CSV table of C-alpha atoms in Angstrom, one decimal:
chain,number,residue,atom,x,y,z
A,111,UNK,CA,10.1,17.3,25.2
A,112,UNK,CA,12.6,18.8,22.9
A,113,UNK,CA,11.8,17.7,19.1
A,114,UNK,CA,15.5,16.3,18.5
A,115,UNK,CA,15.8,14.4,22.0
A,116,UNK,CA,12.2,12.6,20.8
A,117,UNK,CA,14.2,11.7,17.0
A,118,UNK,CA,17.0,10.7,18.8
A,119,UNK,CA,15.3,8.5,21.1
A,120,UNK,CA,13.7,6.5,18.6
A,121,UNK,CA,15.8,6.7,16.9
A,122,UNK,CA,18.2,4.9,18.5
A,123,UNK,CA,15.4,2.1,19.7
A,124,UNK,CA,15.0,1.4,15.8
A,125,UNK,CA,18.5,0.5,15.0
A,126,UNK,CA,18.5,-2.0,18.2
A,127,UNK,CA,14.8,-3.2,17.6
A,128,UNK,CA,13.9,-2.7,13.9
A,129,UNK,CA,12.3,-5.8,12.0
A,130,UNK,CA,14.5,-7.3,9.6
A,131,UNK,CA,12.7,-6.4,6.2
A,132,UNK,CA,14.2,-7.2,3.0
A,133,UNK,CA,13.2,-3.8,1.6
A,134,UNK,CA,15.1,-2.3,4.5
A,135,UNK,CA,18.7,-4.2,3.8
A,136,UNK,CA,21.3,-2.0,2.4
A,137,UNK,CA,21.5,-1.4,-1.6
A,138,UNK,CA,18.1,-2.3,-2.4
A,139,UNK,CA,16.9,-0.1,-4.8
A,140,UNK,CA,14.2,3.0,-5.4
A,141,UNK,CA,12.4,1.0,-7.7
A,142,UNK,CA,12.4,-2.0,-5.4
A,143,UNK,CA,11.3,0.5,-2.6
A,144,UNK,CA,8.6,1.9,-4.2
A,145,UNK,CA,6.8,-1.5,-5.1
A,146,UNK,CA,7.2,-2.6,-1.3
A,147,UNK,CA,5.5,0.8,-0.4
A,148,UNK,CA,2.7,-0.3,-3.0
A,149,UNK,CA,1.5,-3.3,-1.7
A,150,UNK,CA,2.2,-2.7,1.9
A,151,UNK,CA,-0.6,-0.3,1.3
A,152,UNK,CA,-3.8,-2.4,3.4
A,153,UNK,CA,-1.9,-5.4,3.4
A,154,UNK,CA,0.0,-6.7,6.0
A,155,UNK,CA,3.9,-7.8,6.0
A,156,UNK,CA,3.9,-11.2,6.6
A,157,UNK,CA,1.8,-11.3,2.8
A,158,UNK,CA,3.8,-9.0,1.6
A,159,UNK,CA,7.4,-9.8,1.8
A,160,UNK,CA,7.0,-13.1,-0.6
A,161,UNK,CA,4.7,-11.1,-2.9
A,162,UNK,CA,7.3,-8.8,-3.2
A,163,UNK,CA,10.7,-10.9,-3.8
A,164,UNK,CA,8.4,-12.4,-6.5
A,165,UNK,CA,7.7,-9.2,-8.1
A,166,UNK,CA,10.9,-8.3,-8.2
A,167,UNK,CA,12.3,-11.5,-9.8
A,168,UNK,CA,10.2,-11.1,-12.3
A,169,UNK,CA,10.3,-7.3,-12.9
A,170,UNK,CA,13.5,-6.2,-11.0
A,171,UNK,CA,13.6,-2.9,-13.0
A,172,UNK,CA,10.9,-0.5,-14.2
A,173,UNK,CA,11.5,-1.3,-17.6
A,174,UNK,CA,10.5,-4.9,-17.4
A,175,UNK,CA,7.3,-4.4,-16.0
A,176,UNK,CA,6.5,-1.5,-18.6
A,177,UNK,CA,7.4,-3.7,-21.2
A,178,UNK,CA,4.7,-6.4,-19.7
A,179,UNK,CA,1.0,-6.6,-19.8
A,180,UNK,CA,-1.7,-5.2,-17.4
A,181,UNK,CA,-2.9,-8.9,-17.2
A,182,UNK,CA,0.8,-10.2,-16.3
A,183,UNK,CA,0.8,-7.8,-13.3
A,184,UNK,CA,-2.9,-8.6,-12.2
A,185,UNK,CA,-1.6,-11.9,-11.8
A,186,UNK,CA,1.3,-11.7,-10.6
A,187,UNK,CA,-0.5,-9.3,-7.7
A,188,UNK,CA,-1.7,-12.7,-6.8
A,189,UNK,CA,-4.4,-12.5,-3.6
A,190,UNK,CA,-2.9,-9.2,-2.0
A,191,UNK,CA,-6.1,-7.3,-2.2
A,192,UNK,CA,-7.3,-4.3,-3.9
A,193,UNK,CA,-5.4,-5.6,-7.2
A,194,UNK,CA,-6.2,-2.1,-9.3
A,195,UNK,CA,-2.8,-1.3,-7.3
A,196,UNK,CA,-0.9,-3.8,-9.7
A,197,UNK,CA,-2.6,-2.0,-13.1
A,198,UNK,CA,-1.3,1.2,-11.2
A,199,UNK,CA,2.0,0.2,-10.3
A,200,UNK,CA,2.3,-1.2,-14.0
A,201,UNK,CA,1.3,2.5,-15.2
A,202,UNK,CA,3.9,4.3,-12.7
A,203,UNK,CA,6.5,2.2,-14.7
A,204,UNK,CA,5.9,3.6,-18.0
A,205,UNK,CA,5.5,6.4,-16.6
A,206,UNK,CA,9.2,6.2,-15.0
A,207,UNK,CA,10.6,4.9,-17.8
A,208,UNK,CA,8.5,7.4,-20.4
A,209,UNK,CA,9.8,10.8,-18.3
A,210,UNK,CA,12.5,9.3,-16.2
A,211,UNK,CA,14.6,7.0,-18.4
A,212,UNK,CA,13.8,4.3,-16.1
A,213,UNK,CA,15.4,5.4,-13.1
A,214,UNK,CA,12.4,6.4,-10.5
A,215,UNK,CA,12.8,10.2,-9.8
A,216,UNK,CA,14.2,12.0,-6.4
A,217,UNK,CA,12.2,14.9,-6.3
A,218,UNK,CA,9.1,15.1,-4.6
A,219,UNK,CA,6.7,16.8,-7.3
A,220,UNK,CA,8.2,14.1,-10.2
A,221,UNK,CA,7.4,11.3,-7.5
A,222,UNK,CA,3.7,12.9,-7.2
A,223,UNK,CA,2.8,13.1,-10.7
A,224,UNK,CA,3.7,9.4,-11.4
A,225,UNK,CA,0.1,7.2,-11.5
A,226,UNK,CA,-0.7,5.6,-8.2
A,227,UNK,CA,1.7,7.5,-6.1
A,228,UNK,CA,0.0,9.6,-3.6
A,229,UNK,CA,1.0,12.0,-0.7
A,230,UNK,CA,2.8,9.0,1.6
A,231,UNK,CA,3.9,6.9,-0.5
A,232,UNK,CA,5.5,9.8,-2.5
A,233,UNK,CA,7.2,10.7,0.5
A,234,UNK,CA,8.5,7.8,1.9
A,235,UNK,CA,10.4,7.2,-1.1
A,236,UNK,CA,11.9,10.2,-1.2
A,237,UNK,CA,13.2,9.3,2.4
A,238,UNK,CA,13.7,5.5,2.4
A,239,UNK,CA,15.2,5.5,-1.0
A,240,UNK,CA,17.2,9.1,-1.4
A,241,UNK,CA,17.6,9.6,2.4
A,242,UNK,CA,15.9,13.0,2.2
A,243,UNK,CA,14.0,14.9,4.9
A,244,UNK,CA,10.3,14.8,4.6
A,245,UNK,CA,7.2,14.0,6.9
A,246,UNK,CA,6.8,10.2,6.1
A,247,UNK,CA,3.0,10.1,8.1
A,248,UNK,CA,0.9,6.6,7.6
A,249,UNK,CA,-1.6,5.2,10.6
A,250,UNK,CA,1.1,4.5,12.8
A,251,UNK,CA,2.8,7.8,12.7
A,252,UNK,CA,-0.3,9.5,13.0
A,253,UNK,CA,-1.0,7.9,16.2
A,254,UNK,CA,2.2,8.2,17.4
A,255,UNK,CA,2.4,11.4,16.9
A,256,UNK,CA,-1.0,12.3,18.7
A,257,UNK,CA,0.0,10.0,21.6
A,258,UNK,CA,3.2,11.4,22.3
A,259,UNK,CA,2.8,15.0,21.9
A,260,UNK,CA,-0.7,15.6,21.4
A,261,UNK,CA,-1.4,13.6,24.5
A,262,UNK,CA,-4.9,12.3,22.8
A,263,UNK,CA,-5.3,8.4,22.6
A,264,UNK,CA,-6.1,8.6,18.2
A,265,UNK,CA,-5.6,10.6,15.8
A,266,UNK,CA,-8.7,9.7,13.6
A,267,UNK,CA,-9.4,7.8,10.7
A,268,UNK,CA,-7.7,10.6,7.7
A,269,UNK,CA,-4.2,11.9,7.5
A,270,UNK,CA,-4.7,16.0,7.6
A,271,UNK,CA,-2.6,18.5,6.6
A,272,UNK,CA,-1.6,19.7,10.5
A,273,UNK,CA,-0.7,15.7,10.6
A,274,UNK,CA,2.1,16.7,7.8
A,275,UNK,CA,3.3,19.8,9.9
A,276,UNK,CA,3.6,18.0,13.9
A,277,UNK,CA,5.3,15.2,12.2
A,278,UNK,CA,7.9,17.3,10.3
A,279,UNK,CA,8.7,19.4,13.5
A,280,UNK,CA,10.1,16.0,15.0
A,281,UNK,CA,12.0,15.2,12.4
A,282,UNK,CA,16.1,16.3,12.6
A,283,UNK,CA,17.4,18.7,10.4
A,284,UNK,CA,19.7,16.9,9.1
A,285,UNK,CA,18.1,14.8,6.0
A,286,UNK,CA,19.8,11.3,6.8
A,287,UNK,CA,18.7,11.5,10.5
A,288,UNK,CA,15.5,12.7,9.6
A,289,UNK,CA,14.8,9.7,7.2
A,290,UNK,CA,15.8,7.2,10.1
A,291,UNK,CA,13.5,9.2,12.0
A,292,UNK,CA,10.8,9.0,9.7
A,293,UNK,CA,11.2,5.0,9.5
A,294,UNK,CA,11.7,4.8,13.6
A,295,UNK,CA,8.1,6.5,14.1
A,296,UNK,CA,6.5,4.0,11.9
A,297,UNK,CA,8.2,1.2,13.5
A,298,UNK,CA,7.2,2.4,16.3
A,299,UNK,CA,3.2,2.7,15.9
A,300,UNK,CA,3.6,-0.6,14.6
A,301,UNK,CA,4.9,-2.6,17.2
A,302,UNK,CA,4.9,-0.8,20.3
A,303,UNK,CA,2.4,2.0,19.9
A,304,UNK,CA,-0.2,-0.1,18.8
A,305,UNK,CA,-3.8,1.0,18.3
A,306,UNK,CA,-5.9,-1.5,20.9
A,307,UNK,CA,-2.5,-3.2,22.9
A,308,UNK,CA,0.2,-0.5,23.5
A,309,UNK,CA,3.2,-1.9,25.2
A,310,UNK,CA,4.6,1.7,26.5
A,311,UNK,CA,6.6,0.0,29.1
A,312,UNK,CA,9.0,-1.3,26.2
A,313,UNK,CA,8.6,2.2,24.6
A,314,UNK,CA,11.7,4.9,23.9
A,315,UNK,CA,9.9,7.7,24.4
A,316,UNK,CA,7.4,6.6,27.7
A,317,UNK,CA,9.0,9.3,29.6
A,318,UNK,CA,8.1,12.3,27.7
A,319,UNK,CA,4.8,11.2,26.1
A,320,UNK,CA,2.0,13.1,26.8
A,321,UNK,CA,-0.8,10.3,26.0
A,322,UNK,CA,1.1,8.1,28.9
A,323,UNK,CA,1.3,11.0,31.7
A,324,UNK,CA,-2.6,11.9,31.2
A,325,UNK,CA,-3.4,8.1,32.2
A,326,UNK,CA,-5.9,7.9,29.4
A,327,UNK,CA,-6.9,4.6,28.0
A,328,UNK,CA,-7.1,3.3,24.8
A,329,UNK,CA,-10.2,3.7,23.3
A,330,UNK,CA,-12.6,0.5,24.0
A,331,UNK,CA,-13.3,-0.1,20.2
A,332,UNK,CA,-11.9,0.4,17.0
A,333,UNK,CA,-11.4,3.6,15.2
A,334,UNK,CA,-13.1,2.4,12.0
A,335,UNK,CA,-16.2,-0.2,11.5
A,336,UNK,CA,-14.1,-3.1,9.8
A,337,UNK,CA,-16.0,-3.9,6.4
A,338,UNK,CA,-17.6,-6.7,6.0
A,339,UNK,CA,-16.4,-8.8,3.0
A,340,UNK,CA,-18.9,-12.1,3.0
A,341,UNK,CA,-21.1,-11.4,0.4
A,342,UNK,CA,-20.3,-8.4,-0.9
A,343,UNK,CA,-19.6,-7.4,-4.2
A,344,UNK,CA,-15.8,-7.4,-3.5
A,345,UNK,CA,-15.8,-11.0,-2.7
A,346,UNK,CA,-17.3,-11.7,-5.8
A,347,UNK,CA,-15.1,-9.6,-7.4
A,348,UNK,CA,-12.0,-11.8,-6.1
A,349,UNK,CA,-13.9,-14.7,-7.1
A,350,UNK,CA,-14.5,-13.6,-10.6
A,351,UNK,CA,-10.3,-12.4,-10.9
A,352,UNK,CA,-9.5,-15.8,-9.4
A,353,UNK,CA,-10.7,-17.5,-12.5
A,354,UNK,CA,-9.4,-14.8,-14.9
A,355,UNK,CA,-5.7,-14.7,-13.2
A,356,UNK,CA,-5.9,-18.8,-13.3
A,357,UNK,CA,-6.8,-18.8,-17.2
A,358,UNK,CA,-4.7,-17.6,-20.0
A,359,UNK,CA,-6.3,-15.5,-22.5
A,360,UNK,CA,-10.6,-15.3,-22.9
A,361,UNK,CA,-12.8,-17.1,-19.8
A,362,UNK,CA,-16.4,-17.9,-21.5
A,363,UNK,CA,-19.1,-16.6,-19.2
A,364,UNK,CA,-20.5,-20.0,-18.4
A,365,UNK,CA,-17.3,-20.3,-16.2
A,366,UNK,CA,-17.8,-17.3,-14.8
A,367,UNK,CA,-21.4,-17.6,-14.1
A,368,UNK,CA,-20.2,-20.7,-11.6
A,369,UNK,CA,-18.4,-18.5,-8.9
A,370,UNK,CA,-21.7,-16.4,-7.9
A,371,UNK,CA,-25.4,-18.2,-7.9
A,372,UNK,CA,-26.9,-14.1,-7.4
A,373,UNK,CA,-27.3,-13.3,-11.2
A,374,UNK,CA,-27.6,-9.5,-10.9
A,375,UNK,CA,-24.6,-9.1,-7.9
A,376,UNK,CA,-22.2,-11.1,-10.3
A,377,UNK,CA,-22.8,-8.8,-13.4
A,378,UNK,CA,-22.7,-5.7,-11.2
A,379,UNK,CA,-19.2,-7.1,-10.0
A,380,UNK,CA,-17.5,-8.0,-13.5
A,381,UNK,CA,-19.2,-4.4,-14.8
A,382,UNK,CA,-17.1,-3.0,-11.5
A,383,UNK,CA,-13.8,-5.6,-12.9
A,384,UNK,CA,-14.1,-3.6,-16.7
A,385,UNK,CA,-15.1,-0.3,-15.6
A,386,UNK,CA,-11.6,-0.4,-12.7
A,387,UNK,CA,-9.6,-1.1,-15.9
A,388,UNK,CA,-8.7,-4.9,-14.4
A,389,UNK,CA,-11.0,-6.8,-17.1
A,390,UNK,CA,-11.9,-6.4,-20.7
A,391,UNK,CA,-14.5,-8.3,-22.7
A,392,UNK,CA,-12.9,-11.0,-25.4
A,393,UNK,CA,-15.6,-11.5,-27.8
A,394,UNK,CA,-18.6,-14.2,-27.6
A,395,UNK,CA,-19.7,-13.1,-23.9
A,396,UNK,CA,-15.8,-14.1,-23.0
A,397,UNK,CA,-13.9,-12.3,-20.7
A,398,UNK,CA,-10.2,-11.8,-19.7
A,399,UNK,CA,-7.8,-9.8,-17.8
A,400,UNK,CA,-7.2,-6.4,-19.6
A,401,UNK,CA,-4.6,-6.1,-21.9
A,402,UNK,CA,-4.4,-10.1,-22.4
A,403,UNK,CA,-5.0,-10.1,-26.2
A,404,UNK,CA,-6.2,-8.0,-28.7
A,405,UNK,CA,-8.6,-5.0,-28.2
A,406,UNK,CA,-12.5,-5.7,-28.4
A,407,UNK,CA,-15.6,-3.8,-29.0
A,408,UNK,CA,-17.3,-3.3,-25.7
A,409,UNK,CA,-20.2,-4.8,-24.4
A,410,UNK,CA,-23.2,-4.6,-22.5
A,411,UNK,CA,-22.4,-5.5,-18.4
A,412,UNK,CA,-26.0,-4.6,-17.0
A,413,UNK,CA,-27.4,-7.9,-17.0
A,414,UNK,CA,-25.8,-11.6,-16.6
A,415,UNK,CA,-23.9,-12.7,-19.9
C-alpha cells in the first residue's frame, strides 16, 4: 500500500459518499467550523446539527458571543452534554476577538493557545477551515488508521503521539488534498469502519487493508466500559442546570432542593456546578447560572442549602 494511493482512494469514496453536513457546505465560515468541532465533541450529529444552526443564529460571529454572558451560552448549549464546553467556547471568543480581532486564527500554535481548543480540534480547523495539511486524528481515524495499516482490530481508548505520525504519513503533500484526506478518514471510521459493525465490503480501501487480510474479528465487546449515568452525580447535575437554564436570574434553593431527594449527592453536585465555573451563588441560599447578574460573595456548598 503506497500512502498516496490509500489518500486517493478515500478520497475519492468521500466526494461520492460523504454525509451532507451543513458545516461541510461551501463558504461556511472558521468560526462556524470551530463551534461544530465543539459540540461534536461526545455528542452525536443527529443532536448536533440543530444545536448548531441555533448557535449560530444567535452568535454568527465571535464577537457576538463574547459580547454575551456565560449564562446566555449555558443555555443556549441546551441538553448537549458536558455543558462546561459552552463557558469554554464563550472564553475562546474573547479570546479570538481579544488577540485576533475577531477573525479565528490560521496558525496552529494561535489555534492551541485559545481556551478549550485542544490538540484535534486545533487541527481540524486548521484543515477544514484553511485547507491546510495536518494530521486531523479523532476515534475514527485512530481506528482506521490501525485497521488499515497497522492490521490490529483497535487502536485503544487515547490518541498517542505515534497516532499523530501514521496518520500524517497518509496524508498527500499537497495541503488541499491532504485536508480532504483528513475529512475522508473520519468519514470513513464513521460509517463504514465502525467500531462493533464494519461494513468493509462497501469500503475504498478493503483491498489493501491489513486488519481485513489477517481475518481478525472485531473485538467481542467494547473498547471502554460505557458510564453509567442513573444516579450519578452528573445526572443530578443536568437536573440541577435544567432548572437554572429554565429560570432567568436567581433560583431559591427550595426549588432546587426538589430535583434530588439524596441531601448530601445534590449539594456535592451544585458544589461541582460553582466550582466548573457553570453556577454562582445569588444571595439568600439562591443560585443562578454564572455570569447572570451581579457578582456575589461566596458561600458555603458542603452541606444542603
Amino acid at each position: 500500500m503506497t500512502q498516496p494511493d490509500f489518500a486517493t482512494l478515500v478520497s475519492r469514496w468521500f466526494q461520492q459518499h460523504a454525509r451532507d453536513l451543513p458545516w461541510r457546505e461551501p463558504g461556511t465560515t472558521p468560526w462556524a467550523i470551530l463551534v461544530s468541532e465543539v459540540m461534536l465533541q461526545q455528542t452525536p450529529v443527529v443532536r448536533v446539527v440543530p444545536a448548531w444552526q441555533a448557535w449560530l443564529a444567535r452568535w454568527p460571529e465571535p464577537a457576538a458571543l463574547a459580547e454575551d454572558t456565560p449564562a446566555e451560552a449555558i443555555r443556549r448549549w441546551g441538553r448537549l452534554g458536558y455543558p462546561r464546553r459552552a463557558v469554554r467556547l464563550r472564553e475562546c471568543a474573547v479570546a479570538i476577538v481579544d488577540r485576533h480581532g475577531g477573525q479565528v486564527p490560521d496558525r496552529l500554535e494561535q489555534l492551541l493557545a485559545l481556551p478549550g481548543v485542544g490538540t484535534y480540534t486545533a487541527r481540524a480547523v486548521a484543515a477544514f477551515a484553511y485547507g491546510q495539511r495536518h494530521p486531523v486524528v479523532d476515534t475514527n481515524v485512530r481506528r482506521v488508521v490501525s485497521r488499515a495499516v497497522a492490521g490490529e482490530p483497535d487502536a485503544g481508548p487515547v490518541t498517542r503521539p505515534a497516532d499523530l505520525v501514521a496518520t500524517e504519513e497518509l496524508l498527500p503533500a499537497d495541503p488541499a488534498a491532504a485536508a480532504l484526506a483528513s475529512a475522508a478518514f473520519m468519514e470513513l471510521g464513521a460509517v463504514i469502519c465502525t467500531a462493533r459493525s464494519p461494513r468493509c465490503t462497501a469500503c475504498p480501501v478493503e483491498s489493501v487493508c491489513a486488519w481485513r487480510a489477517s481475518g481478525q474479528e472485531a473485538p467481542a465487546g467494547p473498547t471502554r466500559r460505557p458510564q453509567r449515568y442513573a444516579g450519578t452525580d452528573r445526572q443530578v447535575r443536568g437536573l440541577l442546570l435544567g432548572v437554572l437554564r429554565e429560570t432567568a436570574g436567581p433560583v431559591p434553593h427550595q426549588r432546587l432542593d426538589q430535583v434530588w431527594t439524596d441531601d448530601v449527592q445534590r449539594a456535592r453536585a451544585l458544589a461541582g456546578l460553582v466550582q466548573d465555573g457553570l453556577v454562582e451563588p445569588a444571595g439568600a441560599g439562591s443560585f443562578r447560572l454564572v455570569g447572570d447578574g451581579p457578582p456575589q460573595p461566596t458561600t458555603n456548598l458542603t452541606s444542603s442549602p
